[in-house]
Coordinates of C-alpha atoms in Angstrom, one line a residue:
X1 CA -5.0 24.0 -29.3
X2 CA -5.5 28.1 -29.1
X3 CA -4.5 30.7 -30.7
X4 CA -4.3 34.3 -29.3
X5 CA -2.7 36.7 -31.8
X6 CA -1.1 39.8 -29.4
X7 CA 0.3 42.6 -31.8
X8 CA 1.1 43.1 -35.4
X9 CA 3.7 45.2 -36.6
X10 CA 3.1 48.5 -38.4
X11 CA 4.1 48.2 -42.0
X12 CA 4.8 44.5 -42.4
X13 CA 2.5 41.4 -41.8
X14 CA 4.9 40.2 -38.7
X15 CA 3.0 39.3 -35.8
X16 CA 3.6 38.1 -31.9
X17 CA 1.1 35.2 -30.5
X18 CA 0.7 32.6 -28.2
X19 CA -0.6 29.5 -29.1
X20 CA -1.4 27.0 -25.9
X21 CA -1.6 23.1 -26.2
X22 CA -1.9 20.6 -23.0
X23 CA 1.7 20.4 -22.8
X24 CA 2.1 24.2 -22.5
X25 CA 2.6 27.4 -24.5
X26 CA 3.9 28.4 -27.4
X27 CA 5.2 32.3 -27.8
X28 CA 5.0 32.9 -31.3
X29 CA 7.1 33.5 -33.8
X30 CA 9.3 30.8 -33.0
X31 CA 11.9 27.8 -34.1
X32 CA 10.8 24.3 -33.9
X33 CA 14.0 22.2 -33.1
X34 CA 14.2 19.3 -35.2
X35 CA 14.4 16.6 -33.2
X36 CA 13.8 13.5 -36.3
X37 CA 13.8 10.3 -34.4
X38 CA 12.7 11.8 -31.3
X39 CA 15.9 13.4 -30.5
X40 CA 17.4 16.7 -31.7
X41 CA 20.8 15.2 -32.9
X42 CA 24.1 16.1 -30.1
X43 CA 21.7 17.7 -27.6
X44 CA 19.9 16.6 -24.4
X45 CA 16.2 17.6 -23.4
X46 CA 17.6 19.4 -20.2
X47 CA 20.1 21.6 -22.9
X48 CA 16.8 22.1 -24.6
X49 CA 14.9 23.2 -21.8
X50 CA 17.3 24.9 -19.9
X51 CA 19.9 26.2 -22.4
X52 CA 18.7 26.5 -25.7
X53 CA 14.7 27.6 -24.7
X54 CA 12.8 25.3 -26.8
X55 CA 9.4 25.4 -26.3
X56 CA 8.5 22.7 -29.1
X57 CA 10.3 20.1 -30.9
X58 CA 9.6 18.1 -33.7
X59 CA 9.4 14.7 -34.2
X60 CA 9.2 12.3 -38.0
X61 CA 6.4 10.3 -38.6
X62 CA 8.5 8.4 -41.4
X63 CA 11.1 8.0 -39.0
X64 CA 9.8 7.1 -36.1
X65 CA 7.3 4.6 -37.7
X66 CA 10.3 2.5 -39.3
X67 CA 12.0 2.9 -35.9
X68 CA 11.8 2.0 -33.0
X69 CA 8.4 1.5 -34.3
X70 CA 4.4 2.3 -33.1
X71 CA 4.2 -0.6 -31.0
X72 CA 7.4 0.5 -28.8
X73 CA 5.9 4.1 -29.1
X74 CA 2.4 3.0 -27.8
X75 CA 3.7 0.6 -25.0
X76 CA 5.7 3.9 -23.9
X77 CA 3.0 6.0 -23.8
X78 CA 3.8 7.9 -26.3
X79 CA 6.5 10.0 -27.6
X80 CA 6.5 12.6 -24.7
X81 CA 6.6 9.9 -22.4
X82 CA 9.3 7.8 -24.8
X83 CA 11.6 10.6 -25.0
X84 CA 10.9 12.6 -21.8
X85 CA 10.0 15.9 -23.4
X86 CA 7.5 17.6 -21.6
X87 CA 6.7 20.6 -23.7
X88 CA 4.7 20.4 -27.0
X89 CA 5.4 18.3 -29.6
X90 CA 4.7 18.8 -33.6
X91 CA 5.0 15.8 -36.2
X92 CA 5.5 16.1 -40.2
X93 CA 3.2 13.5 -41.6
X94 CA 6.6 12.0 -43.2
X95 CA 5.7 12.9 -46.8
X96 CA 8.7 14.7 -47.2
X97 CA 11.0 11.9 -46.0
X98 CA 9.0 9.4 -48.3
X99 CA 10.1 11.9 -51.3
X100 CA 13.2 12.7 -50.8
X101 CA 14.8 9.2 -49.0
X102 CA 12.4 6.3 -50.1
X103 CA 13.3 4.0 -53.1
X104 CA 10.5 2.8 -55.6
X105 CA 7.7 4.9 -54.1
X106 CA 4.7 4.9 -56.2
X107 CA 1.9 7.5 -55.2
X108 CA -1.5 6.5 -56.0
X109 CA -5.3 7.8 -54.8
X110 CA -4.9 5.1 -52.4
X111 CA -1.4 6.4 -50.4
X112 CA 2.1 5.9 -51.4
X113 CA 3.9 2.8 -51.6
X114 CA 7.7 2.9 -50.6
X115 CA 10.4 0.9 -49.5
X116 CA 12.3 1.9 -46.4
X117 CA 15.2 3.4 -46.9
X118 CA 17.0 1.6 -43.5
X119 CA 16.0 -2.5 -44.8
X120 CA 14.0 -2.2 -48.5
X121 CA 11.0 -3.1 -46.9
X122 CA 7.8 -2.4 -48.7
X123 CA 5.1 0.3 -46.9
X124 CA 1.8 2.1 -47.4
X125 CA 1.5 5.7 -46.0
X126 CA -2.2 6.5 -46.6
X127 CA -4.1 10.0 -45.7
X128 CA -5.9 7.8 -42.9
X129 CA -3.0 5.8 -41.7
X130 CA -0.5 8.7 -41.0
X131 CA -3.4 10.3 -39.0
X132 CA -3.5 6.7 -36.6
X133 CA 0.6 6.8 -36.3
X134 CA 0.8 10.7 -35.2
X135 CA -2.4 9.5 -33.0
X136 CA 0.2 6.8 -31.5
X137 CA 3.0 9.4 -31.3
X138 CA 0.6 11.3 -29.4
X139 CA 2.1 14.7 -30.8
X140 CA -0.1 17.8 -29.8
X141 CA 0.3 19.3 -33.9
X142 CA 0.0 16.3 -36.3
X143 CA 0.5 17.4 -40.6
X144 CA -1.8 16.0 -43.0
X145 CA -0.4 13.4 -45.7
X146 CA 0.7 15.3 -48.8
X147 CA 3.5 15.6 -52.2
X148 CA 6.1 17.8 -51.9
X149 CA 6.7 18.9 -54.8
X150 CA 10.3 20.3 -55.9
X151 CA 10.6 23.9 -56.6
X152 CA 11.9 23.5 -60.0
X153 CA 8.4 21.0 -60.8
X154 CA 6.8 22.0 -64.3
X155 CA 3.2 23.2 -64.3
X156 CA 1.7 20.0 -65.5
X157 CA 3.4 18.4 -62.7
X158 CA 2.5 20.5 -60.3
X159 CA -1.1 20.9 -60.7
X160 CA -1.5 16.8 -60.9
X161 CA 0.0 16.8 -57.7
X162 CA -2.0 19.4 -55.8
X163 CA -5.0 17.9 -57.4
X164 CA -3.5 14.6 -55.1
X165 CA -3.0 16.3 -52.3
X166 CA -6.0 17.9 -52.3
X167 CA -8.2 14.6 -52.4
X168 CA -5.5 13.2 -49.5
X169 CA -6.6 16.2 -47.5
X170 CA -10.0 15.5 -47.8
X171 CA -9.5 12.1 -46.1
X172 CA -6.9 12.6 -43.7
X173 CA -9.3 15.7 -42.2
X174 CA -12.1 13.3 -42.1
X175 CA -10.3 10.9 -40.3
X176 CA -9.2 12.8 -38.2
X177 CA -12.2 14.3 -37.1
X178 CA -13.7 10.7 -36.7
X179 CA -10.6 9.5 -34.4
X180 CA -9.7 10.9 -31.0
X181 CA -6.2 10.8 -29.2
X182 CA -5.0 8.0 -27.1
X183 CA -3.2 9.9 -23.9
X184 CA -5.9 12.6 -22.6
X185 CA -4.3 15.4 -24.3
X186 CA -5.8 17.4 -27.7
X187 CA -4.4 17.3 -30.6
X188 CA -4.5 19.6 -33.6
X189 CA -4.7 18.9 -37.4
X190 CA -2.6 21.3 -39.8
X191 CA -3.0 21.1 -43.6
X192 CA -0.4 21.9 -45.9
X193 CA -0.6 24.8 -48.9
X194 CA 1.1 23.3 -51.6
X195 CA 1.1 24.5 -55.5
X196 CA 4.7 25.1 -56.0
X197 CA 5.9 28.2 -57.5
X198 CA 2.5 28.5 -59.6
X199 CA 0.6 31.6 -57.9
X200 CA -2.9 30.6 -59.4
X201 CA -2.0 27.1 -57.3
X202 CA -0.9 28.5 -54.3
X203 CA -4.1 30.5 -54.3
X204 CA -6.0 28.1 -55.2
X205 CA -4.3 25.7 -51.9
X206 CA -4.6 28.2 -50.1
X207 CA -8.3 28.4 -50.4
X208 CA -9.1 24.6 -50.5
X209 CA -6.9 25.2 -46.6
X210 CA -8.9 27.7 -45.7
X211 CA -12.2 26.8 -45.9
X212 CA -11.8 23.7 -43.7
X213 CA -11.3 25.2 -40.5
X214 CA -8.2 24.0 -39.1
X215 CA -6.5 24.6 -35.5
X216 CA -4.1 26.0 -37.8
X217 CA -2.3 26.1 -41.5
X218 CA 1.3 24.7 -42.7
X219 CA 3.1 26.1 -45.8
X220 CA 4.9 23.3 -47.6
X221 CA 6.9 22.8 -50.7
X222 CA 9.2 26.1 -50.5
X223 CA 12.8 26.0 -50.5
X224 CA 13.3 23.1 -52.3
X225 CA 15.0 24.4 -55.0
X226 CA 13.1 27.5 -55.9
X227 CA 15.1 30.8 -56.2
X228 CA 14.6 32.7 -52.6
X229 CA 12.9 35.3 -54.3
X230 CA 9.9 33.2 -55.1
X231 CA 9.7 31.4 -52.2
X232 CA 9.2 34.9 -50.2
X233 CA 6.4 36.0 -52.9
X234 CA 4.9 32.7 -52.6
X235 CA 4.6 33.1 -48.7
X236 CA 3.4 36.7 -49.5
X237 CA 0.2 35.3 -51.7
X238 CA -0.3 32.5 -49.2
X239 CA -0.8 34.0 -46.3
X240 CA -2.7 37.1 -47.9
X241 CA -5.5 33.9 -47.8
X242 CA -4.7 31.9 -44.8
X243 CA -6.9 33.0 -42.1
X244 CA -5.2 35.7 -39.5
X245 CA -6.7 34.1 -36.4
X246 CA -4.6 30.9 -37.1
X247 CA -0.9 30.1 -36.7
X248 CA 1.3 29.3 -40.0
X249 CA 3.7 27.4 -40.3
X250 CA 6.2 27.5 -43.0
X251 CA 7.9 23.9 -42.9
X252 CA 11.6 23.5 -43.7
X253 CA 12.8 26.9 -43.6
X254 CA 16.0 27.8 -43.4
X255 CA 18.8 30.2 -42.7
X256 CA 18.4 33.0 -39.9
X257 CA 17.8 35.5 -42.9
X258 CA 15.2 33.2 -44.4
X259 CA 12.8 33.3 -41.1
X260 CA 13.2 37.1 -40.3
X261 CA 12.0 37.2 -43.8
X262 CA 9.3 34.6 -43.3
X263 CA 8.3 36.7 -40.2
X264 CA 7.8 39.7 -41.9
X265 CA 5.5 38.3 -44.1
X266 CA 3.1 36.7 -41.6
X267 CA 4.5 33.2 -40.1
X268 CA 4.3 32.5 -37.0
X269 CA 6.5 28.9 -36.8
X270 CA 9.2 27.9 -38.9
X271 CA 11.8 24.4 -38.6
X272 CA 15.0 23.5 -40.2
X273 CA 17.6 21.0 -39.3
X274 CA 20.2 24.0 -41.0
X275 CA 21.3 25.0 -37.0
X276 CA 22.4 21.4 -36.2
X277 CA 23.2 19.9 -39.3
X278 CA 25.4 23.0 -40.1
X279 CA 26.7 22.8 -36.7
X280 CA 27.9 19.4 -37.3
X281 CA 30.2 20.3 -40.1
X282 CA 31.4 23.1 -38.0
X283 CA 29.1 26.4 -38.8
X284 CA 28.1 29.1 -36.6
X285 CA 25.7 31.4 -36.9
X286 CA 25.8 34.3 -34.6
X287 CA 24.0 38.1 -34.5
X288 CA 26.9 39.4 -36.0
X289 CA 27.7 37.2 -39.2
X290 CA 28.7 33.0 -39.7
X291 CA 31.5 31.4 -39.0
X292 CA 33.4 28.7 -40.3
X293 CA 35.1 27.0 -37.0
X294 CA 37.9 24.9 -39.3
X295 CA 39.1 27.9 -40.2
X296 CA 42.9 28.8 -39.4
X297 CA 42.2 31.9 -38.1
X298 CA 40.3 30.3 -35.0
X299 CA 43.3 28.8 -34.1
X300 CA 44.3 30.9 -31.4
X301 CA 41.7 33.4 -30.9
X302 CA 41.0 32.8 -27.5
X303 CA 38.1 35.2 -27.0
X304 CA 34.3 33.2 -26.6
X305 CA 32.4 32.0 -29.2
X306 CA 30.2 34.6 -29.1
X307 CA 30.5 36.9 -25.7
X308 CA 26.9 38.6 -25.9
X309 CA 25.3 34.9 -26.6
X310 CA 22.4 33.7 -25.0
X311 CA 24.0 30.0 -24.1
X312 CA 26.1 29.0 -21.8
X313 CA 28.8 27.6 -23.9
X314 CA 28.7 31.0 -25.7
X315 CA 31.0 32.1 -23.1
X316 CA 32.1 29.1 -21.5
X317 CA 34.4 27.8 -24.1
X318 CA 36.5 30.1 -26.9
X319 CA 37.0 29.7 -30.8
X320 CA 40.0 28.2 -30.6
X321 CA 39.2 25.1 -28.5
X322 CA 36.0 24.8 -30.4
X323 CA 38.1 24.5 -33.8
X324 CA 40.8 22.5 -32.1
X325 CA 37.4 20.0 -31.1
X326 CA 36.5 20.0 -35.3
X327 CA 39.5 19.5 -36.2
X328 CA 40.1 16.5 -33.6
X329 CA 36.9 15.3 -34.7
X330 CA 36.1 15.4 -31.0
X331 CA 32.4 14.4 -30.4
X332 CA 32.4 17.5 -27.8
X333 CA 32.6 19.5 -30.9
X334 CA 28.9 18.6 -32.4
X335 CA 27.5 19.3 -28.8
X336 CA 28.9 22.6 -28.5
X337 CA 28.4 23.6 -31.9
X338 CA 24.3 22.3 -31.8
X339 CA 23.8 23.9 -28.5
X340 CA 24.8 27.4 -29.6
X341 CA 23.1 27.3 -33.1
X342 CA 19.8 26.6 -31.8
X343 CA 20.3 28.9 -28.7
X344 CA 20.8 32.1 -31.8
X345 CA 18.0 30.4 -33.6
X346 CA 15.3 30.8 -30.5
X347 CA 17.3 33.8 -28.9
X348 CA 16.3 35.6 -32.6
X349 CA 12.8 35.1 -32.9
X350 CA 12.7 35.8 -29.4
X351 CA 13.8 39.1 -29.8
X352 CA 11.7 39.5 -33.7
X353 CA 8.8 39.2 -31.7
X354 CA 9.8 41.7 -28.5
X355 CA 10.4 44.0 -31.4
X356 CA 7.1 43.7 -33.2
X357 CA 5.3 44.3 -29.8
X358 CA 7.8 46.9 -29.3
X359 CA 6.5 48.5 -32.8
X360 CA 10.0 48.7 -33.9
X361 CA 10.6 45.5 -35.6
X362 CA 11.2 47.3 -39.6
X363 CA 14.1 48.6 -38.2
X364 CA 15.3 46.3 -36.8
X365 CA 15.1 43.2 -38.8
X366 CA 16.4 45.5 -42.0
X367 CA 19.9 45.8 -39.8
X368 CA 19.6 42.2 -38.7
X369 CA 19.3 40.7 -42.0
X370 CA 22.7 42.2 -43.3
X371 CA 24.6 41.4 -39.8
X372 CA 23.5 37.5 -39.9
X373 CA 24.6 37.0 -43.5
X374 CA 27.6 38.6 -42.5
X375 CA 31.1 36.0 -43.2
X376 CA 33.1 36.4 -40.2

């Protein structure tokens, strides 16, 4: 993996990049579909591709080690070749998932121990064996083991557990670096910054980060529970560390307001599942505010969902079919609603970054962030 850093805007830490991986380029800042299983919930890799711009999806380790499984994956060929995505590919180590959805975990120097949360069967994630399974999933990014802490974590807590993460990082990188990938195409190691809301740790994670020389650096553990504020000062003191010449990614975040704010502040790739989980239950998000599609007042506003959108369905179908889909419970609804969520989502750091290069992006992104928290 590369990393070619373009232009920086004047006045904030927001930059415009490209990183390039064996299944093709990345321009930077961008949104990283969440696609869990191997596929991004309601939408089709041609909607994707075509409609929505991706260019790099997610995949679970957690996930798609319970099911369908690594021998399925490795008999495929892989995940690109399982799921027939032929752009880049980036895979969470699935320590998150273990937190937040396993039963009876118990973390240990060894790994953690959990029971699935689909049958109750019993599992070992170590540093070392979630590098072999994203090896098998052949993703081109590939996230080192760690805790995720939750944002409301006392110190104590929180240092013991960076402490653990840290010593997992050790391992995980050194396996990595004595394993190579299975398909012909390189792969690249991120580690995680963790520390919680403790600045002292986040330095210190930072650091520890740093100094191993990664393809590039994730930024875990924010915006689980911790007040916004402090998640965007604790990006601030990260990144004021993480080396410039890398990409960062801040994992998990969030709501359109959220990344132009992570932008500003120096990251360069960002995921959620906010655009199609929200979607699902029937929110929009749009470049002039959110809306609620249940709403009565959709019911016969026949106008486009949104007629300066960047998809297709933007100006294909109107509010008031979309809300008569919701409240139908018509399947069409999902679709419609996923499709143009993560169409905003990639049309808006597409145009964060044309404004950085442009040298205008202050401006900008301080009328933006009032327009997308706008209730419509």
């Amino acid at each position: 993996m590369d990393f070619k850093l373009i232009s920086v805007a004047g006045g904030t830490a927001a930059r415009a990049g490209v990183i390039t991986t064996d299944h093709g380029s990345i321009e930077t800042p961008i949104f990283m579909p969440v696609g869990t299983v191997g596929a991004v919930k309601a939408v089709h890799m041609t909607e994707l591709r075509d409609d929505i711009k991706a260019q790099i999806i997610l995949g679970n380790t957690y996930h798609l080690y319970l099911r369908p499984g690594m021998d399925i994956i490795r008999r495929a060929g892989g995940l690109h070749q399982f799921n027939s995505w032929s752009g880049p590919i980036l895979t969470d180590s699935g320590g998150f998932q273990v937190f937040s959805l396993a039963e009876q975990r118990k973390l240990t120097d060894e790994g953690v121990t959990f029971r699935s949360h689909i049958d109750g069967s019993k599992h070992l994630f170590t540093p070392e064996s979630v590098v072999d399974t994203q090896r098998i999933i052949g993703s081109d990014i590939m996230m080192a083991l760690d805790e995720c802490t939750p944002g409301t974590a006392e110190r104590d807590y929180a240092r013991r557990s960076l402490s653990l993460t840290e010593r997992w990082l050790e391992r995980g990188w050194k396996h990595f670096n004595e394993t190579t990938p299975l398909y012909g195409h390189r792969q690249a190691f991120f580690p995680i910054v963790q520390g919680c809301v403790y600045k002292d740790l986040r330095q210190e994670s930072a650091r520890f980060v740093a100094d191993l020389g990664a393809e590039g650096n994730a930024i875990g553990g924010l915006a689980v529970g911790e007040p916004t504020e402090v998640m965007y000062d604790m990006i601030e003191v990260v990144n004021d560390i993480l080396p410039a010449d890398r990409p960062r990614y801040l994992m998990g975040v969030g709501k359109p307001e959220n990344i132009l704010e992570a932008i500003d502040r120096g990251v360069d790739m960002m995921d959620c599942v906010m655009p199609t989980r929200n979607g699902r239950n029937g929110m929009l998000f749009t470049k002039h505010g959110v809306m609620n599609m249940r709403n009565r007042k959709w019911t016969d506003d026949f106008s486009p969902l949104q007629p300066d959108g960047p998809s297709v369905v933007d100006h294909v179908y109107s509010k008031a079919y979309l809300r008569h889909l919701f409240i139908a419970q018509e399947l069409l609804a999902l679709q419609i609603a996923s499709i143009h969520n993560l169409a905003f989502y990639l049309w808006l750091v597409k145009e964060a970054r044309e404004h950085i290069i442009k040298g205008d992006f202050p401006d900008w992104k301080r009328q933006m962030v009032i327009d997308v928290q706008r209730r419509l």
